[in-house]
JSON list of N, CA and C in Angstrom, two decimals:
[
{"chain": "A", "resi": 1, "resn": "MET", "atom": "N", "xyz": [35.53, 9.67, 18.60]},
{"chain": "A", "resi": 1, "resn": "MET", "atom": "CA", "xyz": [34.97, 9.05, 17.39]},
{"chain": "A", "resi": 1, "resn": "MET", "atom": "C", "xyz": [33.47, 8.53, 17.62]},
{"chain": "A", "resi": 2, "resn": "SER", "atom": "N", "xyz": [32.73, 8.92, 16.93]},
{"chain": "A", "resi": 2, "resn": "SER", "atom": "CA", "xyz": [31.14, 8.35, 17.05]},
{"chain": "A", "resi": 2, "resn": "SER", "atom": "C", "xyz": [30.84, 7.49, 15.83]},
{"chain": "A", "resi": 3, "resn": "LYS", "atom": "N", "xyz": [29.87, 6.52, 16.21]},
{"chain": "A", "resi": 3, "resn": "LYS", "atom": "CA", "xyz": [29.53, 5.65, 15.30]},
{"chain": "A", "resi": 3, "resn": "LYS", "atom": "C", "xyz": [28.78, 6.24, 13.94]},
{"chain": "A", "resi": 4, "resn": "THR", "atom": "N", "xyz": [28.91, 5.79, 12.98]},
{"chain": "A", "resi": 4, "resn": "THR", "atom": "CA", "xyz": [28.43, 6.19, 11.71]},
{"chain": "A", "resi": 4, "resn": "THR", "atom": "C", "xyz": [27.53, 5.09, 11.02]},
{"chain": "A", "resi": 5, "resn": "ILE", "atom": "N", "xyz": [26.79, 5.41, 10.17]},
{"chain": "A", "resi": 5, "resn": "ILE", "atom": "CA", "xyz": [26.37, 4.39, 9.20]},
{"chain": "A", "resi": 5, "resn": "ILE", "atom": "C", "xyz": [27.21, 3.28, 8.63]},
{"chain": "A", "resi": 6, "resn": "LEU", "atom": "N", "xyz": [28.39, 3.94, 8.37]},
{"chain": "A", "resi": 6, "resn": "LEU", "atom": "CA", "xyz": [29.21, 3.02, 7.66]},
{"chain": "A", "resi": 6, "resn": "LEU", "atom": "C", "xyz": [29.96, 2.19, 8.67]},
{"chain": "A", "resi": 7, "resn": "SER", "atom": "N", "xyz": [30.40, 2.65, 9.87]},
{"chain": "A", "resi": 7, "resn": "SER", "atom": "CA", "xyz": [31.00, 1.98, 10.94]},
{"chain": "A", "resi": 7, "resn": "SER", "atom": "C", "xyz": [29.88, 0.89, 11.52]},
{"chain": "A", "resi": 8, "resn": "THR", "atom": "N", "xyz": [28.70, 1.11, 11.48]},
{"chain": "A", "resi": 8, "resn": "THR", "atom": "CA", "xyz": [27.78, 0.11, 11.97]},
{"chain": "A", "resi": 8, "resn": "THR", "atom": "C", "xyz": [27.37, -0.88, 10.95]},
{"chain": "A", "resi": 9, "resn": "TYR", "atom": "N", "xyz": [27.44, -0.55, 9.78]},
{"chain": "A", "resi": 9, "resn": "TYR", "atom": "CA", "xyz": [27.19, -1.60, 8.47]},
{"chain": "A", "resi": 9, "resn": "TYR", "atom": "C", "xyz": [28.36, -2.46, 8.74]},
{"chain": "A", "resi": 10, "resn": "VAL", "atom": "N", "xyz": [29.75, -1.92, 8.70]},
{"chain": "A", "resi": 10, "resn": "VAL", "atom": "CA", "xyz": [30.88, -3.08, 8.76]},
{"chain": "A", "resi": 10, "resn": "VAL", "atom": "C", "xyz": [30.89, -3.82, 9.89]},
{"chain": "A", "resi": 11, "resn": "LYS", "atom": "N", "xyz": [30.58, -3.39, 11.22]},
{"chain": "A", "resi": 11, "resn": "LYS", "atom": "CA", "xyz": [30.40, -4.30, 12.41]},
{"chain": "A", "resi": 11, "resn": "LYS", "atom": "C", "xyz": [29.18, -5.26, 12.25]},
{"chain": "A", "resi": 12, "resn": "GLU", "atom": "N", "xyz": [28.13, -4.92, 11.86]},
{"chain": "A", "resi": 12, "resn": "GLU", "atom": "CA", "xyz": [27.00, -5.96, 11.64]},
{"chain": "A", "resi": 12, "resn": "GLU", "atom": "C", "xyz": [27.35, -7.04, 10.52]},
{"chain": "A", "resi": 13, "resn": "CYS", "atom": "N", "xyz": [28.02, -6.53, 9.38]},
{"chain": "A", "resi": 13, "resn": "CYS", "atom": "CA", "xyz": [28.30, -7.62, 8.44]},
{"chain": "A", "resi": 13, "resn": "CYS", "atom": "C", "xyz": [29.44, -8.44, 8.84]},
{"chain": "A", "resi": 14, "resn": "ARG", "atom": "N", "xyz": [30.49, -8.06, 9.69]},
{"chain": "A", "resi": 14, "resn": "ARG", "atom": "CA", "xyz": [31.28, -8.67, 10.07]},
{"chain": "A", "resi": 14, "resn": "ARG", "atom": "C", "xyz": [30.76, -9.88, 10.96]},
{"chain": "A", "resi": 15, "resn": "ARG", "atom": "N", "xyz": [30.07, -9.50, 12.09]},
{"chain": "A", "resi": 15, "resn": "ARG", "atom": "CA", "xyz": [29.48, -10.43, 12.90]},
{"chain": "A", "resi": 15, "resn": "ARG", "atom": "C", "xyz": [28.53, -11.48, 12.27]},
{"chain": "A", "resi": 16, "resn": "ARG", "atom": "N", "xyz": [27.70, -11.09, 11.17]},
{"chain": "A", "resi": 16, "resn": "ARG", "atom": "CA", "xyz": [26.84, -11.80, 10.47]},
{"chain": "A", "resi": 16, "resn": "ARG", "atom": "C", "xyz": [27.60, -12.95, 9.93]},
{"chain": "A", "resi": 17, "resn": "TYR", "atom": "N", "xyz": [28.73, -12.62, 9.30]},
{"chain": "A", "resi": 17, "resn": "TYR", "atom": "CA", "xyz": [29.76, -13.67, 8.74]},
{"chain": "A", "resi": 17, "resn": "TYR", "atom": "C", "xyz": [30.74, -14.45, 10.05]},
{"chain": "A", "resi": 18, "resn": "GLU", "atom": "N", "xyz": [30.35, -13.91, 11.13]},
{"chain": "A", "resi": 18, "resn": "GLU", "atom": "CA", "xyz": [30.91, -14.75, 12.35]},
{"chain": "A", "resi": 18, "resn": "GLU", "atom": "C", "xyz": [32.47, -14.51, 12.26]},
{"chain": "A", "resi": 19, "resn": "MET", "atom": "N", "xyz": [32.87, -13.17, 11.91]},
{"chain": "A", "resi": 19, "resn": "MET", "atom": "CA", "xyz": [34.25, -13.08, 11.77]},
{"chain": "A", "resi": 19, "resn": "MET", "atom": "C", "xyz": [34.72, -12.15, 13.01]},
{"chain": "A", "resi": 20, "resn": "THR", "atom": "N", "xyz": [36.00, -12.30, 13.38]},
{"chain": "A", "resi": 20, "resn": "THR", "atom": "CA", "xyz": [36.56, -11.46, 14.52]},
{"chain": "A", "resi": 20, "resn": "THR", "atom": "C", "xyz": [37.13, -10.20, 13.73]},
{"chain": "A", "resi": 21, "resn": "GLN", "atom": "N", "xyz": [37.64, -9.40, 14.52]},
{"chain": "A", "resi": 21, "resn": "GLN", "atom": "CA", "xyz": [38.20, -8.00, 13.64]},
{"chain": "A", "resi": 21, "resn": "GLN", "atom": "C", "xyz": [39.48, -8.49, 13.02]},
{"chain": "A", "resi": 22, "resn": "VAL", "atom": "N", "xyz": [40.28, -9.60, 13.52]},
{"chain": "A", "resi": 22, "resn": "VAL", "atom": "CA", "xyz": [41.40, -10.03, 13.33]},
{"chain": "A", "resi": 22, "resn": "VAL", "atom": "C", "xyz": [41.21, -10.83, 11.87]},
{"chain": "A", "resi": 23, "resn": "ASP", "atom": "N", "xyz": [40.28, -11.42, 11.73]},
{"chain": "A", "resi": 23, "resn": "ASP", "atom": "CA", "xyz": [39.63, -12.36, 10.55]},
{"chain": "A", "resi": 23, "resn": "ASP", "atom": "C", "xyz": [39.52, -11.30, 9.51]},
{"chain": "A", "resi": 24, "resn": "LEU", "atom": "N", "xyz": [38.89, -10.37, 9.63]},
{"chain": "A", "resi": 24, "resn": "LEU", "atom": "CA", "xyz": [38.46, -9.26, 8.74]},
{"chain": "A", "resi": 24, "resn": "LEU", "atom": "C", "xyz": [39.51, -8.62, 8.02]},
{"chain": "A", "resi": 25, "resn": "ALA", "atom": "N", "xyz": [40.39, -8.23, 8.98]},
{"chain": "A", "resi": 25, "resn": "ALA", "atom": "CA", "xyz": [41.76, -7.46, 8.53]},
{"chain": "A", "resi": 25, "resn": "ALA", "atom": "C", "xyz": [42.50, -8.38, 7.72]},
{"chain": "A", "resi": 26, "resn": "GLU", "atom": "N", "xyz": [43.03, -9.67, 8.22]},
{"chain": "A", "resi": 26, "resn": "GLU", "atom": "CA", "xyz": [43.62, -10.63, 7.28]},
{"chain": "A", "resi": 26, "resn": "GLU", "atom": "C", "xyz": [42.86, -10.85, 5.99]},
{"chain": "A", "resi": 27, "resn": "THR", "atom": "N", "xyz": [41.43, -11.18, 5.92]},
{"chain": "A", "resi": 27, "resn": "THR", "atom": "CA", "xyz": [40.71, -11.50, 4.92]},
{"chain": "A", "resi": 27, "resn": "THR", "atom": "C", "xyz": [40.69, -10.26, 4.05]},
{"chain": "A", "resi": 28, "resn": "ALA", "atom": "N", "xyz": [40.55, -9.16, 4.50]},
{"chain": "A", "resi": 28, "resn": "ALA", "atom": "CA", "xyz": [40.58, -7.86, 3.34]},
{"chain": "A", "resi": 28, "resn": "ALA", "atom": "C", "xyz": [41.82, -7.38, 3.13]},
{"chain": "A", "resi": 29, "resn": "GLY", "atom": "N", "xyz": [43.02, -7.77, 3.95]},
{"chain": "A", "resi": 29, "resn": "GLY", "atom": "CA", "xyz": [44.28, -7.19, 3.37]},
{"chain": "A", "resi": 29, "resn": "GLY", "atom": "C", "xyz": [44.58, -5.90, 3.93]},
{"chain": "A", "resi": 30, "resn": "VAL", "atom": "N", "xyz": [44.19, -5.48, 5.10]},
{"chain": "A", "resi": 30, "resn": "VAL", "atom": "CA", "xyz": [44.13, -4.45, 5.85]},
{"chain": "A", "resi": 30, "resn": "VAL", "atom": "C", "xyz": [44.63, -4.70, 7.20]},
{"chain": "A", "resi": 31, "resn": "GLY", "atom": "N", "xyz": [45.19, -3.59, 7.87]},
{"chain": "A", "resi": 31, "resn": "GLY", "atom": "CA", "xyz": [45.58, -3.90, 9.05]},
{"chain": "A", "resi": 31, "resn": "GLY", "atom": "C", "xyz": [44.43, -3.85, 10.16]},
{"chain": "A", "resi": 32, "resn": "LEU", "atom": "N", "xyz": [44.74, -4.44, 11.46]},
{"chain": "A", "resi": 32, "resn": "LEU", "atom": "CA", "xyz": [44.03, -4.58, 12.42]},
{"chain": "A", "resi": 32, "resn": "LEU", "atom": "C", "xyz": [43.46, -3.17, 13.01]},
{"chain": "A", "resi": 33, "resn": "ARG", "atom": "N", "xyz": [44.61, -2.16, 13.08]},
{"chain": "A", "resi": 33, "resn": "ARG", "atom": "CA", "xyz": [43.99, -0.93, 13.67]},
{"chain": "A", "resi": 33, "resn": "ARG", "atom": "C", "xyz": [43.25, -0.18, 12.58]},
{"chain": "A", "resi": 34, "resn": "PHE", "atom": "N", "xyz": [43.30, -0.47, 11.37]},
{"chain": "A", "resi": 34, "resn": "PHE", "atom": "CA", "xyz": [42.37, 0.19, 10.29]},
{"chain": "A", "resi": 34, "resn": "PHE", "atom": "C", "xyz": [40.90, -0.49, 10.59]},
{"chain": "A", "resi": 35, "resn": "VAL", "atom": "N", "xyz": [40.85, -1.75, 10.73]},
{"chain": "A", "resi": 35, "resn": "VAL", "atom": "CA", "xyz": [39.22, -2.42, 11.02]},
{"chain": "A", "resi": 35, "resn": "VAL", "atom": "C", "xyz": [38.92, -1.73, 12.34]},
{"chain": "A", "resi": 36, "resn": "ARG", "atom": "N", "xyz": [39.60, -1.39, 13.24]},
{"chain": "A", "resi": 36, "resn": "ARG", "atom": "CA", "xyz": [39.14, -0.84, 14.68]},
{"chain": "A", "resi": 36, "resn": "ARG", "atom": "C", "xyz": [38.66, 0.59, 14.44]},
{"chain": "A", "resi": 37, "resn": "ASP", "atom": "N", "xyz": [39.35, 1.26, 13.65]},
{"chain": "A", "resi": 37, "resn": "ASP", "atom": "CA", "xyz": [39.16, 2.76, 13.65]},
{"chain": "A", "resi": 37, "resn": "ASP", "atom": "C", "xyz": [37.97, 2.79, 12.60]},
{"chain": "A", "resi": 38, "resn": "LEU", "atom": "N", "xyz": [37.92, 1.86, 11.52]},
{"chain": "A", "resi": 38, "resn": "LEU", "atom": "CA", "xyz": [36.47, 1.98, 10.84]},
{"chain": "A", "resi": 38, "resn": "LEU", "atom": "C", "xyz": [35.14, 1.63, 11.69]},
{"chain": "A", "resi": 39, "resn": "GLU", "atom": "N", "xyz": [35.55, 0.74, 12.42]},
{"chain": "A", "resi": 39, "resn": "GLU", "atom": "CA", "xyz": [34.32, 0.21, 13.26]},
{"chain": "A", "resi": 39, "resn": "GLU", "atom": "C", "xyz": [33.94, 1.11, 14.32]},
{"chain": "A", "resi": 40, "resn": "GLN", "atom": "N", "xyz": [35.11, 2.10, 14.84]},
{"chain": "A", "resi": 40, "resn": "GLN", "atom": "CA", "xyz": [34.78, 3.03, 15.65]},
{"chain": "A", "resi": 40, "resn": "GLN", "atom": "C", "xyz": [34.24, 4.44, 15.13]},
{"chain": "A", "resi": 41, "resn": "GLY", "atom": "N", "xyz": [34.22, 4.54, 13.86]},
{"chain": "A", "resi": 41, "resn": "GLY", "atom": "CA", "xyz": [33.73, 5.74, 13.29]},
{"chain": "A", "resi": 41, "resn": "GLY", "atom": "C", "xyz": [34.60, 6.81, 12.85]},
{"chain": "A", "resi": 42, "resn": "LYS", "atom": "N", "xyz": [36.07, 6.46, 12.75]},
{"chain": "A", "resi": 42, "resn": "LYS", "atom": "CA", "xyz": [37.13, 7.42, 12.40]},
{"chain": "A", "resi": 42, "resn": "LYS", "atom": "C", "xyz": [36.69, 8.34, 11.24]},
{"chain": "A", "resi": 43, "resn": "PRO", "atom": "N", "xyz": [36.65, 9.53, 11.29]},
{"chain": "A", "resi": 43, "resn": "PRO", "atom": "CA", "xyz": [36.19, 10.57, 10.19]},
{"chain": "A", "resi": 43, "resn": "PRO", "atom": "C", "xyz": [37.19, 10.28, 9.01]},
{"chain": "A", "resi": 44, "resn": "THR", "atom": "N", "xyz": [38.51, 10.06, 9.21]},
{"chain": "A", "resi": 44, "resn": "THR", "atom": "CA", "xyz": [39.48, 10.08, 8.07]},
{"chain": "A", "resi": 44, "resn": "THR", "atom": "C", "xyz": [39.99, 8.69, 8.24]},
{"chain": "A", "resi": 45, "resn": "LEU", "atom": "N", "xyz": [39.56, 8.26, 6.79]},
{"chain": "A", "resi": 45, "resn": "LEU", "atom": "CA", "xyz": [40.02, 6.59, 6.57]},
{"chain": "A", "resi": 45, "resn": "LEU", "atom": "C", "xyz": [40.41, 6.78, 5.01]},
{"chain": "A", "resi": 46, "resn": "ARG", "atom": "N", "xyz": [41.35, 6.01, 4.54]},
{"chain": "A", "resi": 46, "resn": "ARG", "atom": "CA", "xyz": [41.53, 5.99, 3.26]},
{"chain": "A", "resi": 46, "resn": "ARG", "atom": "C", "xyz": [40.56, 5.05, 2.40]},
{"chain": "A", "resi": 47, "resn": "LEU", "atom": "N", "xyz": [39.92, 5.94, 1.38]},
{"chain": "A", "resi": 47, "resn": "LEU", "atom": "CA", "xyz": [38.71, 5.28, 0.83]},
{"chain": "A", "resi": 47, "resn": "LEU", "atom": "C", "xyz": [39.25, 3.92, -0.06]},
{"chain": "A", "resi": 48, "resn": "ASP", "atom": "N", "xyz": [40.20, 3.82, -0.41]},
{"chain": "A", "resi": 48, "resn": "ASP", "atom": "CA", "xyz": [40.52, 2.45, -1.13]},
{"chain": "A", "resi": 48, "resn": "ASP", "atom": "C", "xyz": [40.64, 1.31, -0.05]},
{"chain": "A", "resi": 49, "resn": "LYS", "atom": "N", "xyz": [41.20, 1.59, 1.12]},
{"chain": "A", "resi": 49, "resn": "LYS", "atom": "CA", "xyz": [41.15, 0.69, 2.05]},
{"chain": "A", "resi": 49, "resn": "LYS", "atom": "C", "xyz": [39.56, 0.34, 2.54]},
{"chain": "A", "resi": 50, "resn": "VAL", "atom": "N", "xyz": [38.87, 1.17, 2.75]},
{"chain": "A", "resi": 50, "resn": "VAL", "atom": "CA", "xyz": [37.44, 1.17, 3.13]},
{"chain": "A", "resi": 50, "resn": "VAL", "atom": "C", "xyz": [36.82, 0.19, 1.96]},
{"chain": "A", "resi": 51, "resn": "ASN", "atom": "N", "xyz": [37.00, 0.55, 0.73]},
{"chain": "A", "resi": 51, "resn": "ASN", "atom": "CA", "xyz": [36.37, -0.36, -0.06]},
{"chain": "A", "resi": 51, "resn": "ASN", "atom": "C", "xyz": [36.88, -1.61, -0.41]},
{"chain": "A", "resi": 52, "resn": "GLN", "atom": "N", "xyz": [38.22, -1.96, 0.14]},
{"chain": "A", "resi": 52, "resn": "GLN", "atom": "CA", "xyz": [38.74, -3.25, 0.23]},
{"chain": "A", "resi": 52, "resn": "GLN", "atom": "C", "xyz": [37.99, -4.15, 1.33]},
{"chain": "A", "resi": 53, "resn": "VAL", "atom": "N", "xyz": [37.51, -3.52, 2.40]},
{"chain": "A", "resi": 53, "resn": "VAL", "atom": "CA", "xyz": [36.77, -4.15, 3.42]},
{"chain": "A", "resi": 53, "resn": "VAL", "atom": "C", "xyz": [35.23, -4.34, 2.96]},
{"chain": "A", "resi": 54, "resn": "LEU", "atom": "N", "xyz": [34.72, -3.26, 2.30]},
{"chain": "A", "resi": 54, "resn": "LEU", "atom": "CA", "xyz": [33.39, -3.35, 1.79]},
{"chain": "A", "resi": 54, "resn": "LEU", "atom": "C", "xyz": [33.25, -4.51, 0.80]},
{"chain": "A", "resi": 55, "resn": "ASN", "atom": "N", "xyz": [34.34, -4.65, -0.20]},
{"chain": "A", "resi": 55, "resn": "ASN", "atom": "CA", "xyz": [34.13, -5.58, -1.19]},
{"chain": "A", "resi": 55, "resn": "ASN", "atom": "C", "xyz": [34.06, -6.83, -0.68]},
{"chain": "A", "resi": 56, "resn": "LEU", "atom": "N", "xyz": [34.40, -7.20, 0.53]},
{"chain": "A", "resi": 56, "resn": "LEU", "atom": "CA", "xyz": [34.17, -8.57, 1.22]},
{"chain": "A", "resi": 56, "resn": "LEU", "atom": "C", "xyz": [32.70, -8.80, 1.34]},
{"chain": "A", "resi": 57, "resn": "PHE", "atom": "N", "xyz": [31.80, -7.74, 1.47]},
{"chain": "A", "resi": 57, "resn": "PHE", "atom": "CA", "xyz": [30.41, -7.84, 1.77]},
{"chain": "A", "resi": 57, "resn": "PHE", "atom": "C", "xyz": [29.50, -7.48, 0.53]},
{"chain": "A", "resi": 58, "resn": "GLY", "atom": "N", "xyz": [30.22, -7.30, -0.59]},
{"chain": "A", "resi": 58, "resn": "GLY", "atom": "CA", "xyz": [29.64, -7.01, -1.93]},
{"chain": "A", "resi": 58, "resn": "GLY", "atom": "C", "xyz": [29.04, -5.63, -1.74]},
{"chain": "A", "resi": 59, "resn": "SER", "atom": "N", "xyz": [29.70, -4.79, -1.35]},
{"chain": "A", "resi": 59, "resn": "SER", "atom": "CA", "xyz": [29.53, -3.42, -1.36]},
{"chain": "A", "resi": 59, "resn": "SER", "atom": "C", "xyz": [30.46, -2.50, -1.71]},
{"chain": "A", "resi": 60, "resn": "GLN", "atom": "N", "xyz": [30.44, -1.29, -1.90]},
{"chain": "A", "resi": 60, "resn": "GLN", "atom": "CA", "xyz": [31.59, -0.19, -2.11]},
{"chain": "A", "resi": 60, "resn": "GLN", "atom": "C", "xyz": [31.01, 1.28, -1.77]},
{"chain": "A", "resi": 61, "resn": "CYS", "atom": "N", "xyz": [31.99, 1.94, -1.36]},
{"chain": "A", "resi": 61, "resn": "CYS", "atom": "CA", "xyz": [31.43, 3.45, -1.32]},
{"chain": "A", "resi": 61, "resn": "CYS", "atom": "C", "xyz": [31.57, 4.25, -2.61]},
{"chain": "A", "resi": 62, "resn": "GLY", "atom": "N", "xyz": [30.75, 5.26, -2.80]},
{"chain": "A", "resi": 62, "resn": "GLY", "atom": "CA", "xyz": [30.50, 5.86, -3.76]},
{"chain": "A", "resi": 62, "resn": "GLY", "atom": "C", "xyz": [29.85, 7.26, -3.70]},
{"chain": "A", "resi": 63, "resn": "PRO", "atom": "N", "xyz": [29.74, 8.05, -4.52]},
{"chain": "A", "resi": 63, "resn": "PRO", "atom": "CA", "xyz": [29.11, 9.19, -4.53]},
{"chain": "A", "resi": 63, "resn": "PRO", "atom": "C", "xyz": [27.52, 8.98, -4.42]},
{"chain": "A", "resi": 64, "resn": "VAL", "atom": "N", "xyz": [26.98, 9.60, -3.47]},
{"chain": "A", "resi": 64, "resn": "VAL", "atom": "CA", "xyz": [25.58, 9.86, -3.42]},
{"chain": "A", "resi": 64, "resn": "VAL", "atom": "C", "xyz": [24.85, 11.01, -3.31]},
{"chain": "A", "resi": 65, "resn": "PRO", "atom": "N", "xyz": [23.83, 11.21, -3.79]},
{"chain": "A", "resi": 65, "resn": "PRO", "atom": "CA", "xyz": [23.22, 12.62, -3.92]},
{"chain": "A", "resi": 65, "resn": "PRO", "atom": "C", "xyz": [22.71, 13.18, -2.46]},
{"chain": "A", "resi": 66, "resn": "MET", "atom": "N", "xyz": [23.07, 14.44, -2.24]},
{"chain": "A", "resi": 66, "resn": "MET", "atom": "CA", "xyz": [22.83, 15.00, -0.86]},
{"chain": "A", "resi": 66, "resn": "MET", "atom": "C", "xyz": [21.44, 15.26, -0.91]},
{"chain": "A", "resi": 67, "resn": "THR", "atom": "N", "xyz": [20.75, 15.11, 0.15]},
{"chain": "A", "resi": 67, "resn": "THR", "atom": "CA", "xyz": [19.33, 15.66, 0.47]},
{"chain": "A", "resi": 67, "resn": "THR", "atom": "C", "xyz": [19.40, 16.93, 0.99]},
{"chain": "A", "resi": 68, "resn": "GLU", "atom": "N", "xyz": [18.47, 17.78, 0.82]},
{"chain": "A", "resi": 68, "resn": "GLU", "atom": "CA", "xyz": [18.08, 18.98, 1.27]},
{"chain": "A", "resi": 68, "resn": "GLU", "atom": "C", "xyz": [17.75, 18.80, 2.78]},
{"chain": "A", "resi": 69, "resn": "LEU", "atom": "N", "xyz": [18.15, 19.81, 3.64]},
{"chain": "A", "resi": 69, "resn": "LEU", "atom": "CA", "xyz": [17.62, 19.74, 4.87]},
{"chain": "A", "resi": 69, "resn": "LEU", "atom": "C", "xyz": [16.65, 20.66, 5.19]}
]
C-alpha cells in the first residue's frame, strides 16, 4: 500500500485534533483496522465508511473532474 492524498489528509487531521487511531475509530464508529488501512492508503475501502471518518473533519468524498495528462 502506498500513501495517497486521502490517507495523508486523514492522518494529518487526526494528528491536528490530537487523536489516536483508536480515538478516531471509536468517534467515527468504524473499526481500528479500517482506520489503519485508510491511513496506509489501501486502494479498496468502503466509501460510506470513508465518509464517516471524513465527516468528523468537515469533509466528504465525491466526484471530481479528471484533468488531462
